[in-house]
Each structure stands twice: as structure tokens, then as C-alpha cells.
Amino acid sequence: MRNKIVAGNWKMNKTYKETKVLVKDLMKQVKGVKLTDTRVIIAPPFTNLQKASKMTKDCKIEVAAQNMHQAESGAYTGEISADMLKSIHVETVILGHSERREYFGETNELLAKKVDTALAHGMEVIYCFGEVLEDRKSGNHFKVVEEQIKKGLFHLTSDDWKNVILAYEPVWAIGTGETASPEQAQEMHAFVRELVAQRYISDVAEQVSILYGGSVKPGNAKEIFSKEDVDGGLIGGLMILQRSLKRYK
Ligand code: PGA
């Protein structure tokens, strides 16, 4: 059975002190929640990863990084490597978030390298993809998503996919308050699962968790998450992450 996942992308928010307060609060909330098949993952900024990882060592919350460099080490000022993340027990990394693609010029080709490095280090990847508004309006959204998935991930082996989580995040819905309808999310998730099934054996497609991200709110989380091919959410609003957890009570 596929894992259900609630993941929080903190983006460039929260100082060290604020992180401690938020993690503490989340830990309290998670304690009261039945999470048999559900994983809770938080992705604070680099400076707060070690603290978050230590604080959550004995609880259901897992910690992920928001990005990582593809090289092993070297002259890449300002960057963070897989080894560095692993040395503080961070085993999961978000790659290909649309903000990284848009503001930092991350291409599908570059992301394929990052994915390879992460997997070679035994890490798990949350691979984000999604179309911009013009693509959706012009009916190009399936084509764009297909390219993001194929170029970023289709060189992997079936075995590699055990450490891949997908996250569909239509760019027009991120932080805009506008959400894809549950039907739009389901349609794209089913499309992506079918793509994976065609390239690999259907087991791979059946096992991969596909999260939805983009203005998930307590008001819409339940309906979106209940769709057949939606296995949880990648949520940017921190308050919303807290409230969404309540849905699992
Ligand atoms: P949002 O962000 O929930 O604020 O729309 C989602 C994301 O960027 O991962």
C-alpha cells in the first residue's frame, strides 16, 4: 500500500528560535494523531535542519532539506551537499520545487543530476513538478509535466523509485490562494501514474506516492486528499500544515 504523506515546505521562513517553537508544537500535535500509514515530513531551511532533526529524533516527524547540490563537494560557494545533510541525519530532500526552477534556473537536466546524487547517497527524493498558468490555459499542462517527469526521472531504475516521492504542484496554485480542483489534481496524478506505469512495471507506479501542493487549506485538504491518486500534500503555509494534521485525528 502507498504511504500517505503530509509534508511541510517552510521555504525561507522561521529563525532558529522560531523553528524550535514550531517543531515543539508540531510534535505535540503529532502525539495525539493516529498515523499508522501516514508520514509527516517537515522541510525547514538549512540553518534549522540539525535542530529540527535532533528534536524529532524519537517522534513520527521526519525532516527533509529543501534543496541540495549535485556535486559531492568542492568550490560551490553557498551550496550544501548530500554528505552534509546525511551527517545531520537528514535523509530526504525536496528537489525541483518550482521556486528553484523559476528563481534559480534549475532545469530538468540539472535536476536529473541532483536526483542521481541524492539516490546514490541512499537519500529519498521528493521530486516536484507542475505547469505554469499559461501552460494550463493553452492546454499544454500534460506535455510540460510529462517532460519534467521524463527528463528528471526516467533514467532511473525501477529499484531507484523506492526512494522517490512525486509532488504535483501547479505553479499557478502555489501561494496564490487558488487551488487546483480535486478533479484537476486527480486527473494529473492519474496521468503521471500512468506515465510511470508505461515506462516501468505497474508495481512502480502503484507504489509511488504522489503528493499535491498548491494552496492546500484545511477547507480543501480533505477533498483533495481523498482522491484515489492523491497520496497527501506538500504544504507551504505553516499554520495550514498544523491544521491539516488535525484531519488525521
Ligand atoms: P503553498 O505552497 O501551500 O503555500 O501554495 C506549496 C509549496 O510551495 O510547496
Coordinates of C-alpha atoms and ligand atoms in Angstrom, one line a residue:
M1 CA 0.0 0.0 0.0
R2 CA 1.2 3.5 -0.8
N3 CA 2.3 5.8 2.0
K4 CA 0.1 8.8 2.8
I5 CA 2.4 11.8 3.4
V6 CA 1.8 15.3 4.9
A7 CA 4.9 17.4 4.1
G8 CA 5.5 21.0 5.1
N9 CA 7.8 23.1 3.0
W10 CA 8.9 26.0 5.2
K11 CA 10.6 27.8 2.4
M12 CA 12.7 30.8 3.6
N13 CA 10.8 31.2 6.8
K14 CA 11.5 30.9 10.6
T15 CA 14.6 31.7 12.5
Y16 CA 16.3 29.1 14.7
K17 CA 14.3 30.2 17.7
E18 CA 11.0 30.2 15.9
T19 CA 11.8 26.8 14.5
K20 CA 12.2 25.4 17.9
V21 CA 8.7 26.7 18.9
L22 CA 7.1 25.4 15.8
V23 CA 8.7 22.0 15.9
K24 CA 7.7 21.6 19.6
D25 CA 4.1 22.5 18.7
L26 CA 4.0 20.1 15.8
M27 CA 5.4 17.3 18.0
K28 CA 2.6 17.9 20.5
Q29 CA 0.1 17.7 17.7
V30 CA 1.5 14.5 16.1
K31 CA 1.5 12.8 19.5
G32 CA -2.3 12.9 19.5
V33 CA -2.8 11.7 15.9
K34 CA -3.2 8.2 14.6
L35 CA -0.6 8.0 11.9
T36 CA -0.4 4.3 11.0
D37 CA 0.1 4.7 7.3
T38 CA 0.9 8.4 7.3
R39 CA 4.3 10.0 7.3
V40 CA 4.8 13.6 8.4
I41 CA 7.8 15.4 6.9
I42 CA 8.9 18.9 7.6
A43 CA 11.4 20.8 5.5
P44 CA 12.9 23.8 7.4
P45 CA 15.7 25.9 6.0
F46 CA 19.3 24.6 6.1
T47 CA 20.2 26.5 9.3
N48 CA 17.4 24.9 11.2
L49 CA 17.7 21.3 9.9
Q50 CA 20.0 20.0 12.5
K51 CA 18.0 21.3 15.4
A52 CA 14.7 20.0 13.9
S53 CA 16.3 16.7 13.2
K54 CA 17.5 16.4 16.8
M55 CA 14.2 17.5 18.3
T56 CA 12.2 15.0 16.3
K57 CA 14.6 12.0 16.7
D58 CA 12.1 10.0 18.7
C59 CA 8.9 11.1 17.2
K60 CA 6.9 10.4 14.0
I61 CA 8.1 13.7 12.3
E62 CA 10.8 13.3 9.7
V63 CA 13.0 16.1 8.5
A64 CA 13.8 17.0 4.9
A65 CA 16.0 19.5 3.1
Q66 CA 14.6 21.9 0.6
N67 CA 17.5 21.6 -1.9
M68 CA 20.9 20.1 -2.3
H69 CA 23.8 20.5 -4.7
Q70 CA 24.6 17.7 -7.2
A71 CA 28.3 17.6 -6.6
E72 CA 30.0 15.6 -3.9
S73 CA 31.9 18.6 -2.6
G74 CA 34.1 21.4 -3.8
A75 CA 34.1 25.0 -4.8
Y76 CA 30.4 25.7 -4.9
T77 CA 30.1 28.7 -2.5
G78 CA 26.8 28.7 -0.6
E79 CA 25.8 25.2 -1.5
I80 CA 25.1 22.1 0.6
S81 CA 26.0 18.5 -0.3
A82 CA 24.3 15.2 0.3
D83 CA 27.0 14.1 2.7
M84 CA 26.4 17.3 4.8
L85 CA 22.7 16.5 5.0
K86 CA 23.3 12.9 5.9
S87 CA 25.8 13.9 8.6
I88 CA 22.9 15.5 10.5
H89 CA 20.6 12.6 9.8
V90 CA 18.6 14.3 7.0
E91 CA 17.7 11.5 4.6
T92 CA 15.1 13.2 2.4
V93 CA 15.4 16.2 0.1
I94 CA 12.9 18.2 -1.9
L95 CA 14.2 18.7 -5.5
G96 CA 12.7 20.7 -8.4
H97 CA 10.4 22.9 -6.5
S98 CA 9.0 25.5 -8.9
E99 CA 10.6 28.3 -7.0
R100 CA 14.0 26.7 -7.5
R101 CA 13.2 26.1 -11.2
E102 CA 12.0 29.7 -11.6
Y103 CA 14.3 31.8 -9.5
F104 CA 17.5 29.7 -9.6
G105 CA 17.2 28.4 -13.1
E106 CA 17.0 24.7 -12.2
T107 CA 16.3 22.7 -15.3
N108 CA 15.1 19.2 -15.7
E109 CA 18.6 18.1 -16.8
L110 CA 20.2 19.6 -13.7
L111 CA 17.5 18.1 -11.5
A112 CA 18.3 14.7 -13.0
K113 CA 21.8 15.1 -11.7
K114 CA 20.6 16.2 -8.3
V115 CA 18.3 13.2 -8.1
D116 CA 21.1 10.8 -9.0
T117 CA 23.4 12.3 -6.3
A118 CA 20.7 12.1 -3.7
L119 CA 19.8 8.5 -4.6
A120 CA 23.4 7.4 -4.8
H121 CA 23.7 8.6 -1.1
G122 CA 20.7 6.5 -0.2
M123 CA 18.6 9.5 0.3
E124 CA 14.9 9.9 -0.6
V125 CA 13.8 12.5 -3.1
I126 CA 10.6 14.5 -3.2
Y127 CA 10.5 15.5 -6.9
C128 CA 8.3 18.5 -7.6
F129 CA 6.8 19.3 -11.0
G130 CA 3.9 21.3 -12.3
E131 CA 2.8 23.7 -15.0
V132 CA 2.6 27.5 -15.1
L133 CA -0.7 29.2 -15.8
E134 CA -0.1 29.8 -19.5
D135 CA 0.5 26.1 -20.0
R136 CA -2.7 25.2 -18.2
K137 CA -4.6 27.8 -20.2
S138 CA -3.2 26.7 -23.5
G139 CA -3.8 23.0 -22.7
N140 CA -0.1 22.3 -22.6
H141 CA 0.0 21.2 -19.0
F142 CA 0.2 17.4 -19.6
K143 CA 3.0 17.9 -22.1
V144 CA 5.0 20.1 -19.7
V145 CA 4.5 17.7 -16.8
E146 CA 5.4 14.7 -19.0
E147 CA 8.7 16.4 -19.9
Q148 CA 9.5 17.3 -16.3
I149 CA 9.0 13.7 -15.2
K150 CA 10.7 12.0 -18.2
K151 CA 13.8 14.2 -18.2
G152 CA 14.2 14.3 -14.4
L153 CA 13.4 10.8 -13.6
F154 CA 13.0 8.3 -16.4
H155 CA 16.7 7.4 -16.5
L156 CA 16.2 5.8 -13.0
T157 CA 15.9 2.0 -12.5
S158 CA 12.7 0.5 -11.0
D159 CA 14.6 0.0 -7.8
D160 CA 15.6 3.6 -7.6
W161 CA 11.9 4.5 -7.5
K162 CA 11.6 3.0 -4.0
N163 CA 13.2 6.3 -2.9
V164 CA 11.2 8.7 -5.0
I165 CA 8.1 10.6 -4.0
L166 CA 6.4 12.8 -6.5
A167 CA 4.8 16.2 -5.8
Y168 CA 2.5 17.8 -8.4
E169 CA 2.5 21.5 -7.7
P170 CA 0.7 23.6 -10.4
V171 CA 2.7 26.8 -10.2
W172 CA -0.5 28.9 -10.6
A173 CA -1.8 27.4 -7.3
I174 CA 1.4 27.9 -5.2
G175 CA 0.9 30.6 -2.6
T176 CA -1.8 32.2 -4.7
G177 CA -4.8 31.0 -2.8
E178 CA -6.0 29.4 -6.0
T179 CA -6.2 25.7 -5.7
A180 CA -6.5 23.0 -8.4
S181 CA -9.9 21.4 -8.0
P182 CA -9.8 17.9 -6.6
E183 CA -10.7 16.7 -10.1
Q184 CA -7.8 18.6 -11.7
A185 CA -5.4 17.2 -9.2
Q186 CA -6.8 13.7 -9.6
E187 CA -6.6 14.0 -13.4
M188 CA -2.9 15.0 -13.4
H189 CA -2.0 12.4 -10.7
A190 CA -3.6 9.6 -12.7
F191 CA -1.9 10.9 -15.8
V192 CA 1.5 10.8 -14.1
R193 CA 0.9 7.4 -12.5
E194 CA 0.0 6.1 -16.0
L195 CA 3.2 7.6 -17.4
V196 CA 5.3 5.8 -14.8
A197 CA 3.3 2.5 -15.4
Q198 CA 4.1 2.7 -19.1
R199 CA 7.8 3.3 -18.6
Y200 CA 8.2 0.8 -15.7
I201 CA 6.3 -2.1 -14.4
S202 CA 3.0 -1.2 -12.9
D203 CA 4.2 -2.0 -9.4
V204 CA 6.4 1.0 -9.5
A205 CA 3.5 3.2 -10.5
E206 CA 1.3 1.7 -7.9
Q207 CA 3.9 2.1 -5.1
V208 CA 4.9 5.7 -5.8
S209 CA 3.3 8.3 -3.6
I210 CA 2.1 11.4 -5.5
L211 CA 1.5 14.5 -3.3
Y212 CA -0.5 17.5 -4.3
G213 CA 0.8 21.0 -3.5
G214 CA -0.6 24.4 -4.1
S215 CA -2.7 26.4 -1.6
V216 CA -3.8 23.3 0.3
K217 CA -6.0 24.6 3.1
P218 CA -8.0 22.9 5.9
G219 CA -11.1 23.6 3.9
N220 CA -10.0 21.8 0.8
A221 CA -7.4 19.3 2.1
K222 CA -9.9 16.6 2.9
E223 CA -11.5 16.5 -0.5
I224 CA -8.2 16.7 -2.4
F225 CA -6.5 14.1 -0.2
S226 CA -9.5 11.7 -0.6
K227 CA -8.9 11.4 -4.4
E228 CA -7.7 8.0 -5.5
D229 CA -4.3 9.0 -6.8
V230 CA -3.6 11.8 -4.4
D231 CA -1.4 10.4 -1.6
G232 CA -1.1 13.5 0.6
G233 CA 0.2 17.0 0.3
L234 CA 3.2 19.3 0.2
I235 CA 2.1 22.3 2.1
G236 CA 3.7 25.7 2.1
G237 CA 1.6 27.5 4.7
L238 CA 2.9 26.5 8.1
M239 CA -0.3 27.3 10.0
I240 CA -2.1 25.2 7.4
L241 CA 0.3 22.3 8.0
Q242 CA -0.6 22.4 11.7
R243 CA -4.3 22.4 11.0
S244 CA -4.1 19.8 8.3
L245 CA -2.6 17.4 10.7
K246 CA -5.8 17.6 12.7
R247 CA -7.6 15.9 9.8
Y248 CA -5.8 12.7 10.9
K249 CA -7.1 12.8 14.4
Ligands
PGA1 P1 1.6 26.7 -0.8 O1 3.0 26.2 -1.3 O2 0.9 25.6 0.1 O3 1.9 27.9 0.0 O4 0.8 27.0 -2.0 C1 3.2 24.8 -1.6 C2 4.6 24.7 -2.0 O5 5.2 25.6 -2.5 O6 5.2 23.6 -1.8

